[in-house]
PDB file of C-alpha atoms in Angstrom:
ATOM      1  CA  UNK A   1     110.623 373.312   5.220  1.00  0.00           C
ATOM      2  CA  UNK A   2     107.619 374.402   7.245  1.00  0.00           C
ATOM      3  CA  UNK A   3     104.043 373.443   6.393  1.00  0.00           C
ATOM      4  CA  UNK A   4     101.706 376.328   5.819  1.00  0.00           C
ATOM      5  CA  UNK A   5      98.206 375.172   6.775  1.00  0.00           C
ATOM      6  CA  UNK A   6      96.531 378.440   5.853  1.00  0.00           C
ATOM      7  CA  UNK A   7      94.792 378.315   2.505  1.00  0.00           C
ATOM      8  CA  UNK A   8      94.194 381.430   0.449  1.00  0.00           C
ATOM      9  CA  UNK A   9      90.788 381.186  -1.197  1.00  0.00           C
ATOM     10  CA  UNK A  10      90.629 384.594  -2.794  1.00  0.00           C
ATOM     11  CA  UNK A  11      87.122 385.137  -1.399  1.00  0.00           C
ATOM     12  CA  UNK A  12      86.285 388.527   0.039  1.00  0.00           C
ATOM     13  CA  UNK A  13      84.865 388.353   3.540  1.00  0.00           C
ATOM     14  CA  UNK A  14      81.144 389.133   3.519  1.00  0.00           C
ATOM     15  CA  UNK A  15      79.267 390.396   6.527  1.00  0.00           C
ATOM     16  CA  UNK A  16      76.880 387.535   7.486  1.00  0.00           C
ATOM     17  CA  UNK A  17      74.296 390.124   8.569  1.00  0.00           C
ATOM     18  CA  UNK A  18      74.099 391.178   4.922  1.00  0.00           C
ATOM     19  CA  UNK A  19      72.628 387.782   4.037  1.00  0.00           C
ATOM     20  CA  UNK A  20      70.146 387.983   6.891  1.00  0.00           C
ATOM     21  CA  UNK A  21      69.021 391.433   5.722  1.00  0.00           C
ATOM     22  CA  UNK A  22      68.722 390.295   2.092  1.00  0.00           C
ATOM     23  CA  UNK A  23      66.712 387.238   3.119  1.00  0.00           C
ATOM     24  CA  UNK A  24      64.466 389.436   5.257  1.00  0.00           C
ATOM     25  CA  UNK A  25      63.723 391.529   2.157  1.00  0.00           C
ATOM     26  CA  UNK A  26      62.985 388.407   0.097  1.00  0.00           C
ATOM     27  CA  UNK A  27      60.894 386.695   2.754  1.00  0.00           C
ATOM     28  CA  UNK A  28      59.596 389.214   5.299  1.00  0.00           C
ATOM     29  CA  UNK A  29      58.110 387.876   8.512  1.00  0.00           C
ATOM     30  CA  UNK A  30      54.329 387.593   8.465  1.00  0.00           C
ATOM     31  CA  UNK A  31      52.333 390.106  10.451  1.00  0.00           C
ATOM     32  CA  UNK A  32      52.096 388.721  13.990  1.00  0.00           C
ATOM     33  CA  UNK A  33      48.658 387.522  15.003  1.00  0.00           C
ATOM     34  CA  UNK A  34      47.125 388.544  18.344  1.00  0.00           C
ATOM     35  CA  UNK A  35      48.551 386.363  21.086  1.00  0.00           C
ATOM     36  CA  UNK A  36      46.287 383.641  22.458  1.00  0.00           C
ATOM     37  CA  UNK A  37      45.970 383.277  26.242  1.00  0.00           C
ATOM     38  CA  UNK A  38      48.947 381.273  27.517  1.00  0.00           C
ATOM     39  CA  UNK A  39      46.791 378.562  29.153  1.00  0.00           C
ATOM     40  CA  UNK A  40      44.891 377.827  25.940  1.00  0.00           C
ATOM     41  CA  UNK A  41      48.048 377.853  23.840  1.00  0.00           C
ATOM     42  CA  UNK A  42      49.794 375.409  26.176  1.00  0.00           C
ATOM     43  CA  UNK A  43      46.954 372.870  26.199  1.00  0.00           C
ATOM     44  CA  UNK A  44      46.130 372.830  22.469  1.00  0.00           C
ATOM     45  CA  UNK A  45      48.679 371.226  20.158  1.00  0.00           C
ATOM     46  CA  UNK A  46      48.857 372.888  16.769  1.00  0.00           C
ATOM     47  CA  UNK A  47      49.392 370.781  13.658  1.00  0.00           C
ATOM     48  CA  UNK A  48      50.304 372.634  10.508  1.00  0.00           C
ATOM     49  CA  UNK A  49      49.440 370.700   7.363  1.00  0.00           C
ATOM     50  CA  UNK A  50      51.104 371.523   4.060  1.00  0.00           C
ATOM     51  CA  UNK A  51      48.690 372.840   1.446  1.00  0.00           C
ATOM     52  CA  UNK A  52      46.984 370.078  -0.493  1.00  0.00           C
ATOM     53  CA  UNK A  53      47.999 370.013  -4.160  1.00  0.00           C
ATOM     54  CA  UNK A  54      44.998 370.460  -6.411  1.00  0.00           C
ATOM     55  CA  UNK A  55      45.743 369.360  -9.938  1.00  0.00           C
ATOM     56  CA  UNK A  56      45.197 372.042 -12.539  1.00  0.00           C
ATOM     57  CA  UNK A  57      43.001 371.363 -15.575  1.00  0.00           C
ATOM     58  CA  UNK A  58      45.941 370.370 -17.786  1.00  0.00           C
ATOM     59  CA  UNK A  59      47.488 368.036 -15.196  1.00  0.00           C
ATOM     60  CA  UNK A  60      44.066 366.458 -14.551  1.00  0.00           C
ATOM     61  CA  UNK A  61      43.406 365.962 -18.274  1.00  0.00           C
ATOM     62  CA  UNK A  62      46.812 364.330 -18.806  1.00  0.00           C
ATOM     63  CA  UNK A  63      46.473 362.166 -15.675  1.00  0.00           C
ATOM     64  CA  UNK A  64      42.945 361.052 -16.604  1.00  0.00           C
ATOM     65  CA  UNK A  65      44.036 360.298 -20.176  1.00  0.00           C
ATOM     66  CA  UNK A  66      46.956 358.145 -19.000  1.00  0.00           C
ATOM     67  CA  UNK A  67      44.619 356.341 -16.577  1.00  0.00           C
ATOM     68  CA  UNK A  68      42.296 355.714 -19.549  1.00  0.00           C
ATOM     69  CA  UNK A  69      45.197 354.196 -21.527  1.00  0.00           C
ATOM     70  CA  UNK A  70      46.116 352.023 -18.533  1.00  0.00           C
ATOM     71  CA  UNK A  71      42.523 350.812 -18.204  1.00  0.00           C
ATOM     72  CA  UNK A  72      41.460 350.423 -21.850  1.00  0.00           C
ATOM     73  CA  UNK A  73      44.777 349.918 -23.610  1.00  0.00           C
ATOM     74  CA  UNK A  74      47.054 351.930 -25.854  1.00  0.00           C
ATOM     75  CA  UNK A  75      46.832 351.733 -29.622  1.00  0.00           C
ATOM     76  CA  UNK A  76      48.640 352.760 -32.781  1.00  0.00           C
ATOM     77  CA  UNK A  77      47.258 353.794 -36.176  1.00  0.00           C
ATOM     78  CA  UNK A  78      43.637 354.200 -34.999  1.00  0.00           C
ATOM     79  CA  UNK A  79      41.878 356.674 -32.761  1.00  0.00           C
ATOM     80  CA  UNK A  80      39.813 353.882 -31.168  1.00  0.00           C
ATOM     81  CA  UNK A  81      40.282 350.150 -31.682  1.00  0.00           C
ATOM     82  CA  UNK A  82      37.197 347.939 -31.623  1.00  0.00           C
ATOM     83  CA  UNK A  83      38.324 346.525 -28.242  1.00  0.00           C
ATOM     84  CA  UNK A  84      38.376 350.044 -26.779  1.00  0.00           C
ATOM     85  CA  UNK A  85      42.103 350.787 -26.821  1.00  0.00           C
ATOM     86  CA  UNK A  86      42.986 354.301 -27.954  1.00  0.00           C
ATOM     87  CA  UNK A  87      45.930 356.227 -29.284  1.00  0.00           C
ATOM     88  CA  UNK A  88      47.249 359.213 -27.356  1.00  0.00           C
ATOM     89  CA  UNK A  89      44.860 361.677 -29.023  1.00  0.00           C
ATOM     90  CA  UNK A  90      41.936 359.337 -28.431  1.00  0.00           C
ATOM     91  CA  UNK A  91      42.865 359.157 -24.742  1.00  0.00           C
ATOM     92  CA  UNK A  92      43.068 362.957 -24.506  1.00  0.00           C
ATOM     93  CA  UNK A  93      39.625 363.235 -26.096  1.00  0.00           C
ATOM     94  CA  UNK A  94      38.230 360.659 -23.659  1.00  0.00           C
ATOM     95  CA  UNK A  95      39.714 362.544 -20.679  1.00  0.00           C
ATOM     96  CA  UNK A  96      38.580 366.024 -21.725  1.00  0.00           C
ATOM     97  CA  UNK A  97      34.865 366.730 -21.692  1.00  0.00           C
ATOM     98  CA  UNK A  98      35.280 368.881 -24.786  1.00  0.00           C
ATOM     99  CA  UNK A  99      37.984 370.232 -27.035  1.00  0.00           C
ATOM    100  CA  UNK A 100      38.498 373.038 -24.547  1.00  0.00           C
ATOM    101  CA  UNK A 101      41.576 374.972 -23.401  1.00  0.00           C
ATOM    102  CA  UNK A 102      42.689 372.162 -21.078  1.00  0.00           C
ATOM    103  CA  UNK A 103      42.461 369.652 -23.945  1.00  0.00           C
ATOM    104  CA  UNK A 104      44.501 371.889 -26.269  1.00  0.00           C
ATOM    105  CA  UNK A 105      47.056 372.822 -23.600  1.00  0.00           C
ATOM    106  CA  UNK A 106      47.447 369.169 -22.558  1.00  0.00           C
ATOM    107  CA  UNK A 107      47.990 368.177 -26.193  1.00  0.00           C
ATOM    108  CA  UNK A 108      50.536 370.959 -26.714  1.00  0.00           C
ATOM    109  CA  UNK A 109      52.436 369.996 -23.560  1.00  0.00           C
ATOM    110  CA  UNK A 110      52.407 366.307 -24.575  1.00  0.00           C
ATOM    111  CA  UNK A 111      53.707 367.123 -28.070  1.00  0.00           C
ATOM    112  CA  UNK A 112      56.361 369.444 -26.634  1.00  0.00           C
ATOM    113  CA  UNK A 113      57.543 366.663 -24.325  1.00  0.00           C
ATOM    114  CA  UNK A 114      57.521 364.181 -27.241  1.00  0.00           C
ATOM    115  CA  UNK A 115      59.779 366.573 -29.148  1.00  0.00           C
ATOM    116  CA  UNK A 116      62.072 366.926 -26.118  1.00  0.00           C
ATOM    117  CA  UNK A 117      62.484 363.170 -25.830  1.00  0.00           C
ATOM    118  CA  UNK A 118      62.283 362.062 -29.477  1.00  0.00           C
ATOM    119  CA  UNK A 119      63.396 364.986 -31.617  1.00  0.00           C
ATOM    120  CA  UNK A 120      61.925 368.249 -32.838  1.00  0.00           C
ATOM    121  CA  UNK A 121      60.594 366.838 -36.124  1.00  0.00           C
ATOM    122  CA  UNK A 122      57.261 365.527 -34.848  1.00  0.00           C
ATOM    123  CA  UNK A 123      54.387 367.499 -36.378  1.00  0.00           C
ATOM    124  CA  UNK A 124      51.548 365.879 -34.479  1.00  0.00           C
ATOM    125  CA  UNK A 125      50.736 363.587 -31.595  1.00  0.00           C
ATOM    126  CA  UNK A 126      49.321 360.814 -33.854  1.00  0.00           C
ATOM    127  CA  UNK A 127      52.469 360.620 -36.014  1.00  0.00           C
ATOM    128  CA  UNK A 128      54.668 360.517 -32.908  1.00  0.00           C
ATOM    129  CA  UNK A 129      52.360 358.023 -31.127  1.00  0.00           C
ATOM    130  CA  UNK A 130      52.375 355.645 -34.107  1.00  0.00           C
ATOM    131  CA  UNK A 131      56.186 355.708 -34.443  1.00  0.00           C
ATOM    132  CA  UNK A 132      57.150 354.779 -30.883  1.00  0.00           C
ATOM    133  CA  UNK A 133      56.852 351.894 -28.443  1.00  0.00           C
ATOM    134  CA  UNK A 134      54.408 351.811 -25.567  1.00  0.00           C
ATOM    135  CA  UNK A 135      57.249 352.379 -23.081  1.00  0.00           C
ATOM    136  CA  UNK A 136      58.484 355.430 -25.026  1.00  0.00           C
ATOM    137  CA  UNK A 137      54.974 356.869 -25.245  1.00  0.00           C
ATOM    138  CA  UNK A 138      54.346 356.275 -21.548  1.00  0.00           C
ATOM    139  CA  UNK A 139      57.627 358.015 -20.639  1.00  0.00           C
ATOM    140  CA  UNK A 140      56.466 361.118 -22.522  1.00  0.00           C
ATOM    141  CA  UNK A 141      53.030 361.032 -20.842  1.00  0.00           C
ATOM    142  CA  UNK A 142      54.600 360.750 -17.380  1.00  0.00           C
ATOM    143  CA  UNK A 143      57.055 363.587 -18.051  1.00  0.00           C
ATOM    144  CA  UNK A 144      54.251 365.808 -19.389  1.00  0.00           C
ATOM    145  CA  UNK A 145      52.198 365.139 -16.234  1.00  0.00           C
ATOM    146  CA  UNK A 146      55.209 366.048 -14.045  1.00  0.00           C
ATOM    147  CA  UNK A 147      55.722 369.258 -16.006  1.00  0.00           C
ATOM    148  CA  UNK A 148      52.047 370.214 -15.683  1.00  0.00           C
ATOM    149  CA  UNK A 149      52.282 369.511 -11.944  1.00  0.00           C
ATOM    150  CA  UNK A 150      55.395 371.682 -11.525  1.00  0.00           C
ATOM    151  CA  UNK A 151      53.893 374.438 -13.699  1.00  0.00           C
ATOM    152  CA  UNK A 152      50.724 374.190 -11.588  1.00  0.00           C
ATOM    153  CA  UNK A 153      48.491 374.101 -14.674  1.00  0.00           C
TER     154      UNK A 153
END
């Protein structure tokens, strides 16, 4: 009995140039810039820095609110405790200068993430906040911040 080392995959052979052409269409080369004199180009190292991420208004509001909770404390059943701790809504209000679009969008994203992690039945941030542990609440805050970051909002 002879061993057959050839394996039939059933894949149709694709011209590799096809991929190169498709990629070229998706990501065309930038327009070339005028060439610098060779002497200057050789003596000056060029460092390309990635673009700096600037947090959008929603990400900043969520991040500032979580920093407020870390600094002043997290609370249940009250917007603001006498010692200064706040619930999640209280922290959002402290982080946002006003009940503006960023405040509303941050609250909606936080509630959406709470529903993702803890079930769709939560009607409001205060009811969810008051029914969960600090670790559970923090997990939702952190996930909401990551989502805002990835959504660039």
